[in-house]
Tab-separated table of C-alpha atoms and ligand atoms in Angstrom:
chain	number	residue	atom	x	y	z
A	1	UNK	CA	-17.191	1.952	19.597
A	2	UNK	CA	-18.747	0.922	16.285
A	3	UNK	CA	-16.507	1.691	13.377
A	4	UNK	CA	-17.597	1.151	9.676
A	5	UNK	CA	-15.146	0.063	6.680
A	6	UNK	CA	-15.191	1.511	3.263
A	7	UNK	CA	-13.614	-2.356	1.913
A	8	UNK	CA	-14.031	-5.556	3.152
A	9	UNK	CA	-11.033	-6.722	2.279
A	10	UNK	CA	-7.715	-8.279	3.526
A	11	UNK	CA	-7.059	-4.647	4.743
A	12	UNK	CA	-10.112	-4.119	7.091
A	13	UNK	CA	-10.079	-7.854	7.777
A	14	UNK	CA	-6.855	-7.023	9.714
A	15	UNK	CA	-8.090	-3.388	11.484
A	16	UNK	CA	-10.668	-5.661	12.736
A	17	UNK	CA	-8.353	-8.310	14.010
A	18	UNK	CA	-6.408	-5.478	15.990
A	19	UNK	CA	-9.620	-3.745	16.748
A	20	UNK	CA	-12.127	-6.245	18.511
A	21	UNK	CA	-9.809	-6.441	21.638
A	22	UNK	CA	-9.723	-2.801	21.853
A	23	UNK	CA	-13.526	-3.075	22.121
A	24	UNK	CA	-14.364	-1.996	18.251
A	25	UNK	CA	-17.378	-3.271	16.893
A	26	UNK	CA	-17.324	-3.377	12.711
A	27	UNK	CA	-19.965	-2.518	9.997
A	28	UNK	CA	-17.718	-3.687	6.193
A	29	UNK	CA	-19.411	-2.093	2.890
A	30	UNK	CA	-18.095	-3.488	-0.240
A	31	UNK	CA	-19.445	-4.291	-3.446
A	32	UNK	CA	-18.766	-8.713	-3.005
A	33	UNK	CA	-20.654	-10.515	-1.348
A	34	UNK	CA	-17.824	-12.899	-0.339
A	35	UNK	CA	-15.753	-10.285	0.825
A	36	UNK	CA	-13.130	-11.271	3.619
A	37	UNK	CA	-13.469	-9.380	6.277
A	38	UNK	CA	-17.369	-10.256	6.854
A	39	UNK	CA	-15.787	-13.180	9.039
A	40	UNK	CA	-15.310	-10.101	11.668
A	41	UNK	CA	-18.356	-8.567	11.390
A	42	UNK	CA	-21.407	-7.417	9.762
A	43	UNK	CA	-20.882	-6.945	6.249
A	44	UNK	CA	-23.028	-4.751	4.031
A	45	UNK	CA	-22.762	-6.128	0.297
A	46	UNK	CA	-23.837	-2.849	-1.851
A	47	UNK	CA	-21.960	-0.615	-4.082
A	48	UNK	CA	-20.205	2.641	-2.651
A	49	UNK	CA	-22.884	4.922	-3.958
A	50	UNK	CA	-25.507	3.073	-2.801
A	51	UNK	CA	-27.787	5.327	-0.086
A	52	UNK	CA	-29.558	3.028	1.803
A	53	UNK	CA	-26.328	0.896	2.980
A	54	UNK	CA	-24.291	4.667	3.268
A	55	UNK	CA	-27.409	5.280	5.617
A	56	UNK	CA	-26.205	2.000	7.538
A	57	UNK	CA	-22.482	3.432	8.275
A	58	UNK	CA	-24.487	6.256	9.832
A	59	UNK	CA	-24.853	3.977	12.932
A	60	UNK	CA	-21.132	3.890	13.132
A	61	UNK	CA	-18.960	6.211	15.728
A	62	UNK	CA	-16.244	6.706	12.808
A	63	UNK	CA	-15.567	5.435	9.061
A	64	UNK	CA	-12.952	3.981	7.639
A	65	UNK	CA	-11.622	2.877	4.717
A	66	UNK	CA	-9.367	-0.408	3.473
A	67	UNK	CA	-9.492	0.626	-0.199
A	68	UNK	CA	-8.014	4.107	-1.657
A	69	UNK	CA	-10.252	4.099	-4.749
A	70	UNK	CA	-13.728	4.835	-3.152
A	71	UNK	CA	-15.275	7.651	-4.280
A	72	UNK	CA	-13.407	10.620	-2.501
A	73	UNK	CA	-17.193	12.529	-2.906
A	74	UNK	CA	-18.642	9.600	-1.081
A	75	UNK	CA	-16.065	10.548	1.916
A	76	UNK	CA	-17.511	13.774	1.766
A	77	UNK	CA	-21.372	13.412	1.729
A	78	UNK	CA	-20.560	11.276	5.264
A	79	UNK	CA	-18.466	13.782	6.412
A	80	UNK	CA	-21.209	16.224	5.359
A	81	UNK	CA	-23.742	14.437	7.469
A	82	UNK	CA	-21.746	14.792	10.194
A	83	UNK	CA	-19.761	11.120	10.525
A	84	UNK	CA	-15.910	11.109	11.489
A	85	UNK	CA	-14.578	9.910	8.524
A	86	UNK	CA	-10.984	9.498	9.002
A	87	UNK	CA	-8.553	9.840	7.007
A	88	UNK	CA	-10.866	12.294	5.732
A	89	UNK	CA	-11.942	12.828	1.325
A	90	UNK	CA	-8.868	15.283	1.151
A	91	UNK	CA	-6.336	12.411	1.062
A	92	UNK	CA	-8.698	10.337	-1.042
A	93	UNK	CA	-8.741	12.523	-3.662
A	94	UNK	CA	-5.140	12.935	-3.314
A	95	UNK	CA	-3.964	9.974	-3.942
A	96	UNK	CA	-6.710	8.854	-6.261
A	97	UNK	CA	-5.060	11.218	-9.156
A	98	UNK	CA	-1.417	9.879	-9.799
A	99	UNK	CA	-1.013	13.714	-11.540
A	100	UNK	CA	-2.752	15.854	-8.729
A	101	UNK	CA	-0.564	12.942	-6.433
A	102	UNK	CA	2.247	13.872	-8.313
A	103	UNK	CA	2.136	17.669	-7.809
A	104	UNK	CA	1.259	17.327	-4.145
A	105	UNK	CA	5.133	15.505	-3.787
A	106	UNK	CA	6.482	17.826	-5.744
A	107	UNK	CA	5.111	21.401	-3.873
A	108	UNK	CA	5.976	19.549	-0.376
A	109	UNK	CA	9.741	19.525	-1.588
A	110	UNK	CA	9.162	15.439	-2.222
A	111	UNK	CA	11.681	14.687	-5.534
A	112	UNK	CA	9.397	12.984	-8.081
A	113	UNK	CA	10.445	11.070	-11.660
A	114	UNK	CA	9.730	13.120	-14.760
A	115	UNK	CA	6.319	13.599	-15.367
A	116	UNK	CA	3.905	14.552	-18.305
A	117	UNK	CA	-0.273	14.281	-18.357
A	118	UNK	CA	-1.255	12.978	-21.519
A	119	UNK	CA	-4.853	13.368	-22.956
A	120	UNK	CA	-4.037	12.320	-26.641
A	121	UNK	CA	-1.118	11.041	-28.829
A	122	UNK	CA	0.101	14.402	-29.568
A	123	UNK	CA	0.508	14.563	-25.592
A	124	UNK	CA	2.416	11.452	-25.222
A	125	UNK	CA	4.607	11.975	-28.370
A	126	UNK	CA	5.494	15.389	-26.745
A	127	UNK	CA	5.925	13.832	-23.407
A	128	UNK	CA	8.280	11.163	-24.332
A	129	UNK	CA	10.197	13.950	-26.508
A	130	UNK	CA	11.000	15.345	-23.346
A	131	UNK	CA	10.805	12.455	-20.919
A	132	UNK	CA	13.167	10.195	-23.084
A	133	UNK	CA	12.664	6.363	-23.022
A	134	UNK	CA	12.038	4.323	-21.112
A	135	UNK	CA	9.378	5.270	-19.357
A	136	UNK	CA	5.830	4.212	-18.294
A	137	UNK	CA	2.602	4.920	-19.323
A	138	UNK	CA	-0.034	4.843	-16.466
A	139	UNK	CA	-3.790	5.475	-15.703
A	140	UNK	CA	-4.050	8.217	-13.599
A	141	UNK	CA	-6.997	6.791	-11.831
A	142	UNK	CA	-7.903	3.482	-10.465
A	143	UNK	CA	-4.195	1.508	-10.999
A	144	UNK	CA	-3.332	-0.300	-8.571
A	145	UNK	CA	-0.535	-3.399	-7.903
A	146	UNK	CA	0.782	-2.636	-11.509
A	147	UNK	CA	-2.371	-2.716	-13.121
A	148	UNK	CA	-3.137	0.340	-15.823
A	149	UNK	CA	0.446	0.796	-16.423
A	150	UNK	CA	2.524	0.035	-19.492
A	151	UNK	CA	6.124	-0.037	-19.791
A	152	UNK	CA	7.615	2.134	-23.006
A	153	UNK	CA	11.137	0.724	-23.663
A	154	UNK	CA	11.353	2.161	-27.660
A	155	UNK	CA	9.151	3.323	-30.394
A	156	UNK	CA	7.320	0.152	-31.309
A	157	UNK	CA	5.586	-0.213	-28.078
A	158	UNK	CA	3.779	3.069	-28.514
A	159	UNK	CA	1.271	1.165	-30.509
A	160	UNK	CA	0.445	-1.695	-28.280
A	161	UNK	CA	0.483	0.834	-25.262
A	162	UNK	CA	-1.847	3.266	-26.870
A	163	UNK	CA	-4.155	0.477	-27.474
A	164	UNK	CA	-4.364	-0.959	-24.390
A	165	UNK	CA	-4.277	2.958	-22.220
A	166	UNK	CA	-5.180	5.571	-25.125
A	167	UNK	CA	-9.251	5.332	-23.685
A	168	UNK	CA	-8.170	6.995	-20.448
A	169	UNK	CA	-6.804	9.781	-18.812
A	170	UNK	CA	-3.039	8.936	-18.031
A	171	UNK	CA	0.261	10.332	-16.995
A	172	UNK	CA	3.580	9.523	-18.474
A	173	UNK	CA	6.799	9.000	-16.105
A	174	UNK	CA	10.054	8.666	-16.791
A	175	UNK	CA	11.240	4.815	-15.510
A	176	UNK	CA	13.550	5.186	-12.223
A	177	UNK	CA	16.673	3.298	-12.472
A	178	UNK	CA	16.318	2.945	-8.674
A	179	UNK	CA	18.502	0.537	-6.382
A	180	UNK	CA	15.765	-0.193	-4.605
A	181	UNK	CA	12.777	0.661	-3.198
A	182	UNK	CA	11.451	1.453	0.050
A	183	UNK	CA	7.962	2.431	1.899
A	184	UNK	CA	7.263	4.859	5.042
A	185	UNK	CA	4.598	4.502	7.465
A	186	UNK	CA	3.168	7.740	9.373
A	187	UNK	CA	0.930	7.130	12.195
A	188	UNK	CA	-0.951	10.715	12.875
A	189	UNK	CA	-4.064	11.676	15.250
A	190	UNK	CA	-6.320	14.140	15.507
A	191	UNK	CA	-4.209	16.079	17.858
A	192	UNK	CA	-1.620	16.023	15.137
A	193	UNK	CA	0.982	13.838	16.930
A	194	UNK	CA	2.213	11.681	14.664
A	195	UNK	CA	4.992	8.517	14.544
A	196	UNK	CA	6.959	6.820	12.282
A	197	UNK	CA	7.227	2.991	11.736
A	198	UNK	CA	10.854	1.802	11.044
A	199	UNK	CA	11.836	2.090	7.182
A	200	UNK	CA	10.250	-0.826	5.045
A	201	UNK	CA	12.351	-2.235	2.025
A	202	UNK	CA	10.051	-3.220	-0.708
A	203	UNK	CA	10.462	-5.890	-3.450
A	204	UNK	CA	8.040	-5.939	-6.664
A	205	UNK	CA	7.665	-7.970	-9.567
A	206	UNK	CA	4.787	-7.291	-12.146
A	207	UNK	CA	3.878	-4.239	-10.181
A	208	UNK	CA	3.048	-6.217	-6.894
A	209	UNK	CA	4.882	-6.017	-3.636
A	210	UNK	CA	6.008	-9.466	-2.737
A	211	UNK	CA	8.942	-8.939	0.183
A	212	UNK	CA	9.000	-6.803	2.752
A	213	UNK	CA	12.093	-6.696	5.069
A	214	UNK	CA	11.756	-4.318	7.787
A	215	UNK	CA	13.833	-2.015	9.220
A	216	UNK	CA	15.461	-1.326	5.902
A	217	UNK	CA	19.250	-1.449	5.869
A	218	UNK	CA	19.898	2.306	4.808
A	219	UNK	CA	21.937	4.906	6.349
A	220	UNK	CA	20.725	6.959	8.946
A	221	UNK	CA	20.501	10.088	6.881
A	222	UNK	CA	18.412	8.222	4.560
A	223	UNK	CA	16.346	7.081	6.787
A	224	UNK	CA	15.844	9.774	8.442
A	225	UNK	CA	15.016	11.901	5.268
A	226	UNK	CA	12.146	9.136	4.176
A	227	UNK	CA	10.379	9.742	7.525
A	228	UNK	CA	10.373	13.542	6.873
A	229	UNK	CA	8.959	12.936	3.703
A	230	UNK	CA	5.881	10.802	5.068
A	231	UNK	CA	5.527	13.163	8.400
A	232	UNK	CA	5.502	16.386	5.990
A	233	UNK	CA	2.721	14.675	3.661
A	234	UNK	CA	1.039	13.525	6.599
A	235	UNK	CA	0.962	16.974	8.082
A	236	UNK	CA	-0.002	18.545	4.727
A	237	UNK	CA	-2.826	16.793	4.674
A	238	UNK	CA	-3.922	16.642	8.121
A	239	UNK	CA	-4.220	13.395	8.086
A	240	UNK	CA	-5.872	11.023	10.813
A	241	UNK	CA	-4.834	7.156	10.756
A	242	UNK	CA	-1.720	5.700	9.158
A	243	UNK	CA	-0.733	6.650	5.466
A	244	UNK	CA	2.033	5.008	3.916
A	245	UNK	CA	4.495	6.896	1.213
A	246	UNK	CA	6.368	4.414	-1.291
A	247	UNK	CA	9.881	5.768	-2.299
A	248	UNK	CA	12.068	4.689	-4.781
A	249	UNK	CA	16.458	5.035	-3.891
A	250	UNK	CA	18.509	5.914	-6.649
A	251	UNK	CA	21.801	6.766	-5.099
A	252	UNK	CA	21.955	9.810	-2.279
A	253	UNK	CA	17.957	10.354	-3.696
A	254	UNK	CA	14.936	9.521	-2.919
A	255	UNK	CA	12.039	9.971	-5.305
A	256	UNK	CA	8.692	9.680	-4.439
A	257	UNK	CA	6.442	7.115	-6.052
A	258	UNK	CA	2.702	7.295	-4.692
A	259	UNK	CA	1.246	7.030	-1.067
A	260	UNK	CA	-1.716	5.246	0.040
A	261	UNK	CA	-4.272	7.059	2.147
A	262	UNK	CA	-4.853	3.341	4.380
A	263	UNK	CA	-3.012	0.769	6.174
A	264	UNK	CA	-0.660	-0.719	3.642
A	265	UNK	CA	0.943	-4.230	2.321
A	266	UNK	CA	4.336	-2.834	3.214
A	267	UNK	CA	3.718	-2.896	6.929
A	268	UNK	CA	1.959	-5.888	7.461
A	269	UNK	CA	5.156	-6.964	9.351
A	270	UNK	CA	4.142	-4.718	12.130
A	271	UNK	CA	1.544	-6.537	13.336
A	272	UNK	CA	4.013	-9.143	15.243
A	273	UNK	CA	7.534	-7.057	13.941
A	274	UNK	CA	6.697	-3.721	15.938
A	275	UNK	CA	4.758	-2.876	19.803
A	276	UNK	CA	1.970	-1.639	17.456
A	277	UNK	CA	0.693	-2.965	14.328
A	278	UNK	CA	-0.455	-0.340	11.971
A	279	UNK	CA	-3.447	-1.670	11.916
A	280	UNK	CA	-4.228	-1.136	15.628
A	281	UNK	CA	-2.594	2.325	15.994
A	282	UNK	CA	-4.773	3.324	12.730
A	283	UNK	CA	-8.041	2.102	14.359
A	284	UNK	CA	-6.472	4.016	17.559
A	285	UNK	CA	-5.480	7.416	15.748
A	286	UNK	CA	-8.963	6.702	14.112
A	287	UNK	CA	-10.838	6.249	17.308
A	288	UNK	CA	-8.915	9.054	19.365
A	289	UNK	CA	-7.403	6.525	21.587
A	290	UNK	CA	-3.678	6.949	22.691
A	291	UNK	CA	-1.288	5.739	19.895
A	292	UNK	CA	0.817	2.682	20.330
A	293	UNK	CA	4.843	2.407	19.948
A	294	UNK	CA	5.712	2.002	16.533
A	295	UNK	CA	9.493	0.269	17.817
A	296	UNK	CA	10.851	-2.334	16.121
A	297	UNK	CA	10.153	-5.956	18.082
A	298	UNK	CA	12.225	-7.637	16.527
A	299	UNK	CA	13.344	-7.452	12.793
A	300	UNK	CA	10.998	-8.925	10.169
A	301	UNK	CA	11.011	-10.347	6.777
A	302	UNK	CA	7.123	-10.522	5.094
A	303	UNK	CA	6.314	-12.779	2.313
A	304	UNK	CA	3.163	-12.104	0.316
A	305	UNK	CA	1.244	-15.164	-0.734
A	306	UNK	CA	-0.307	-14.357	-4.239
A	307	UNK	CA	-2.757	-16.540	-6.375
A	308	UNK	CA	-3.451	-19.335	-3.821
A	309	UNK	CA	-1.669	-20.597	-0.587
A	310	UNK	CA	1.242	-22.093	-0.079
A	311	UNK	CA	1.447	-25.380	1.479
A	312	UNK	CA	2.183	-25.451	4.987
A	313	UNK	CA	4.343	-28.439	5.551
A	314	UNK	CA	7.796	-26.838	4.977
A	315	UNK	CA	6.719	-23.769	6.351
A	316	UNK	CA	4.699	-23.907	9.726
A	317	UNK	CA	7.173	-25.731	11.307
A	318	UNK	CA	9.535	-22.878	11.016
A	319	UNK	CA	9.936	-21.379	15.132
A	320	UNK	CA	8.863	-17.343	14.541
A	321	UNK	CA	6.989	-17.546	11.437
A	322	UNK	CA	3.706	-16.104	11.662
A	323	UNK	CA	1.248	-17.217	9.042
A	324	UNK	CA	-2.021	-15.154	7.471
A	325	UNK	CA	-4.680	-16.533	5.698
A	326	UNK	CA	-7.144	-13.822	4.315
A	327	UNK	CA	-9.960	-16.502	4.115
A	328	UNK	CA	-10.602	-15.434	0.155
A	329	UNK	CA	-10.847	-18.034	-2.563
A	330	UNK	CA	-7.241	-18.355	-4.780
A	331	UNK	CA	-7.612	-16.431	-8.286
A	332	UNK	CA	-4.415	-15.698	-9.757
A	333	UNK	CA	-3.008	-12.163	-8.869
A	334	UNK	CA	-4.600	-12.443	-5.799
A	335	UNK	CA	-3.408	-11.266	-2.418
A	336	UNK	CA	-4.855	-14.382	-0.533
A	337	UNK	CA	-2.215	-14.750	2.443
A	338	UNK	CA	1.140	-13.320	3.613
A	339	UNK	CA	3.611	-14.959	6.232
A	340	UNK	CA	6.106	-13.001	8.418
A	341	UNK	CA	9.279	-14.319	10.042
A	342	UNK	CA	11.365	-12.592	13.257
A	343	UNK	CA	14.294	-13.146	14.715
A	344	UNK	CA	16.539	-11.295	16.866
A	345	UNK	CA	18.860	-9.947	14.475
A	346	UNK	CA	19.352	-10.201	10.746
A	347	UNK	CA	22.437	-11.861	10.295
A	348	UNK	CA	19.858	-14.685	12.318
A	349	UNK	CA	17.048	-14.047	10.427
A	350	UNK	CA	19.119	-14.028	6.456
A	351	UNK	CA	19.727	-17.905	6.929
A	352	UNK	CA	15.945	-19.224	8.194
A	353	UNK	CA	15.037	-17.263	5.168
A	354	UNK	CA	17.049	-18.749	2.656
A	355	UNK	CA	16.413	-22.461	3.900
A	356	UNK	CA	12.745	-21.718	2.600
A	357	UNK	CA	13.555	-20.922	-0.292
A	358	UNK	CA	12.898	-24.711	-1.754
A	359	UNK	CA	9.191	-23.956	-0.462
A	360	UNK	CA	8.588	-20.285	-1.399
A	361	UNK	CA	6.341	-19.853	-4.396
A	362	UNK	CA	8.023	-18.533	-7.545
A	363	UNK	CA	9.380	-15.897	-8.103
A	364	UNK	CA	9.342	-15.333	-4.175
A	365	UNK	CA	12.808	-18.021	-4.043
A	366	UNK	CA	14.394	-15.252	-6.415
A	367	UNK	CA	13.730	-12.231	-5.190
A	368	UNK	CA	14.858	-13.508	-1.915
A	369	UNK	CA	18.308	-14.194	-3.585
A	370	UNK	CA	18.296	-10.468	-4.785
A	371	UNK	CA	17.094	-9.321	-1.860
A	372	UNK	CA	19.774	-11.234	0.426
A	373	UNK	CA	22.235	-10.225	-1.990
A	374	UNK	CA	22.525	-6.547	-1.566
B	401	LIG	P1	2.807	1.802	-8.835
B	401	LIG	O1	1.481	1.147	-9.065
B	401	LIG	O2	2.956	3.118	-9.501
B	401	LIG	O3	3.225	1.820	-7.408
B	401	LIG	O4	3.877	0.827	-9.537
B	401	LIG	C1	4.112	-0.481	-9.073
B	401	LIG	C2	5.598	-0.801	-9.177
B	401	LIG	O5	6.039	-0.644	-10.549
B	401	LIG	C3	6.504	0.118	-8.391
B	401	LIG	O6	6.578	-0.279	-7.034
B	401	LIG	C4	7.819	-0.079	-9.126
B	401	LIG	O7	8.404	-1.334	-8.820
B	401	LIG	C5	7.371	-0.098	-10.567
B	401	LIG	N1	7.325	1.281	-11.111
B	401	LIG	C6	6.240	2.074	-11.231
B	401	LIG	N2	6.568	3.275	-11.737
B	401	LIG	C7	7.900	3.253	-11.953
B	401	LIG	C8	8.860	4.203	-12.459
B	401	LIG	N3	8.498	5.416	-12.891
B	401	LIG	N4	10.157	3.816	-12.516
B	401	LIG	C9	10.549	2.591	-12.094
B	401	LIG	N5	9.690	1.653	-11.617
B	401	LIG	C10	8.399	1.970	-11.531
């Protein structure tokens, strides 16, 4: 089956790692010519609009996507030509709009932070009237990985923010004084069967996930309640593939934050943690082929490698560390690698972890101290 890729990325570098041995042949559009996932197949450097290389994916049995910010209306002139594009524009659009994103959460039932769009000053002055500080300013289109957003902790950093955002369309949230956060990851096909991967605790700094610790040490209830979340959005949407909802815990609640309409960064410790990565049961649900367990293998602990990567001499040698290099050239900010490490239990895995710490990258040796500490 030939399967085309919105992205040629990290993302679609992976769907085609779990892909090719189901027999899936790849087709990658993106915009650079260096992109990562060309290693895995043919890659089609043009930008999303562009007719001629759309006209290429036409070849293709089903499209895909590894990026949430391509043009949901592209989506929908292949779907209009009659390609399986799955997940299909609906989610795109979705989640491409932090204030129509927003909404969505909150008709399903789905608790969100306060919330205000702001198209001027007079907007955000009345916003943070009612939204109290602090609270962040955001784009509402194209953020990503903390980018767009600006943190309002008084008065004086209206200024600076409105310099820096003020040229956009944005929405104003209240800041969550969350314990911590987590992310949910919904399998669904076609046929509307759907499964859940185990509960993913999520670690940021600067806006960018850089831990992952799966399953997440909540109660059931909690638990339990995240996954309901993710199925009913999943549902709502009819969604085909795997779609991942990011949830911030403050407490007994759970708010949610935004969901991405692709594989995600917070489940990366599937692909050796559970039966069946997320990548390969989205390139299943995609396909229409049988989905794959999502149980837990064993329990997991993902480090994201950001800028350049690390070196491998403290590392490597560790017995049940897996290692991922995305092939791209280091740039700082840059998701270039990650590294995940099992073991049968957690109280096994906690100490493994915390020998690396001398040869994590900063600030990954600190967060792991927060991390281990709650
Ligand atoms: P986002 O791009 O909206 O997912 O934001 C990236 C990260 O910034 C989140 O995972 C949180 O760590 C933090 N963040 C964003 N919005 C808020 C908020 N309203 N309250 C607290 N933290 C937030």
């Amino acid at each position: 089956m030939k399967i085309g890729i919105l992205g040629g990325g990290q993302l679609a570098r992976m769907m085609a790692q779990a892909g090719l041995p189901l027999g899936g042949e790849f087709i990658f559009l993106d915009p650079k010519a260096d992109a990562c996932a060309g290693q895995l197949g043919r890659l089609v450097t043009a930008d999303w609009e562009d007719e001629s290389a759309l006209a290429k994916l036409s070849e293709c049995d089903r499209v895909t996507c590894d990026f949430e910010n391509v043009p949901a209306t592209v989506l929908e002139r292949l779907a209009d030509s009659g390609h399986p594009v799955r997940p299909a524009a609906n989610a795109f659009a979705a989640a491409q709009d932090r204030l129509t994103e927003k909404r969505l959460f909150e008709s399903l039932g789905i608790e969100v932070a306060p919330f205000a769009a702001v198209s001027g000053r007079t907007d955000l002055l009345e916003a943070l009237d009612r939204i109290g500080y602090p609270a962040v300013l955001k784009t509402r289109r194209m953020g990503y990985d903390g980018k767009g957003q600006y943190l309002l902790r008084a008065q004086e950093d209206l200024e600076s923010a409105w310099s820096a955002l003020g040229d956009h369309e944005l929405i104003l949230e209240g800041w969550v004084d969350f314990d911590f956060e987590c992310a949910i990851t919904v399998v669904r096909n076609a046929l509307g069967e759907m499964r859940c991967y185990p509960l993913s605790r999520t670690v940021h700094a600067d806006g960018m996930l850089r831990l992952a610790a799966a399953p997440a040490n909540v109660d059931v209830g909690l638990g339990e309640r995240a996954q309901a979340c993710g199925r009913m959005l999943a549902e709502h949407l009819d969604y085909v593939g795997c779609l991942t909802l990011e949830l911030f815990v403050a407490g007994e609640r759970i708010l949610g934050n935004e969901f991405a309409p692709r594989v995600h960064n917070s489940a990366h410790w599937t692909i050796e943690g559970a039966v069946c990565s997320q990548f390969e049961n989205h390139i299943r649900a995609v396909c229409d082929l049988p989905l794959g367990s999502t149980a837990l293998r064993a329990p997991a602990l993902m480090f994201n490698w950001i800028g350049e990567m690390p070196s491998k001499t403290g590392l490597l040698p560790v017995p049940d560390l897996h290692w991922h290099d995305y092939g791209k050239q280091p740039r700082p900010g840059r998701k270039v690698g990650h590294a995940t490490l099992l073991a049968e239990t957690w109280p096994a895995l906690l100490p493994v972890a915390l020998d690396l710490r001398e040869d994590l990258p900063q600030p990954l040796d600190r967060l792991l101290d927060d991390l281990v500490s709650m």
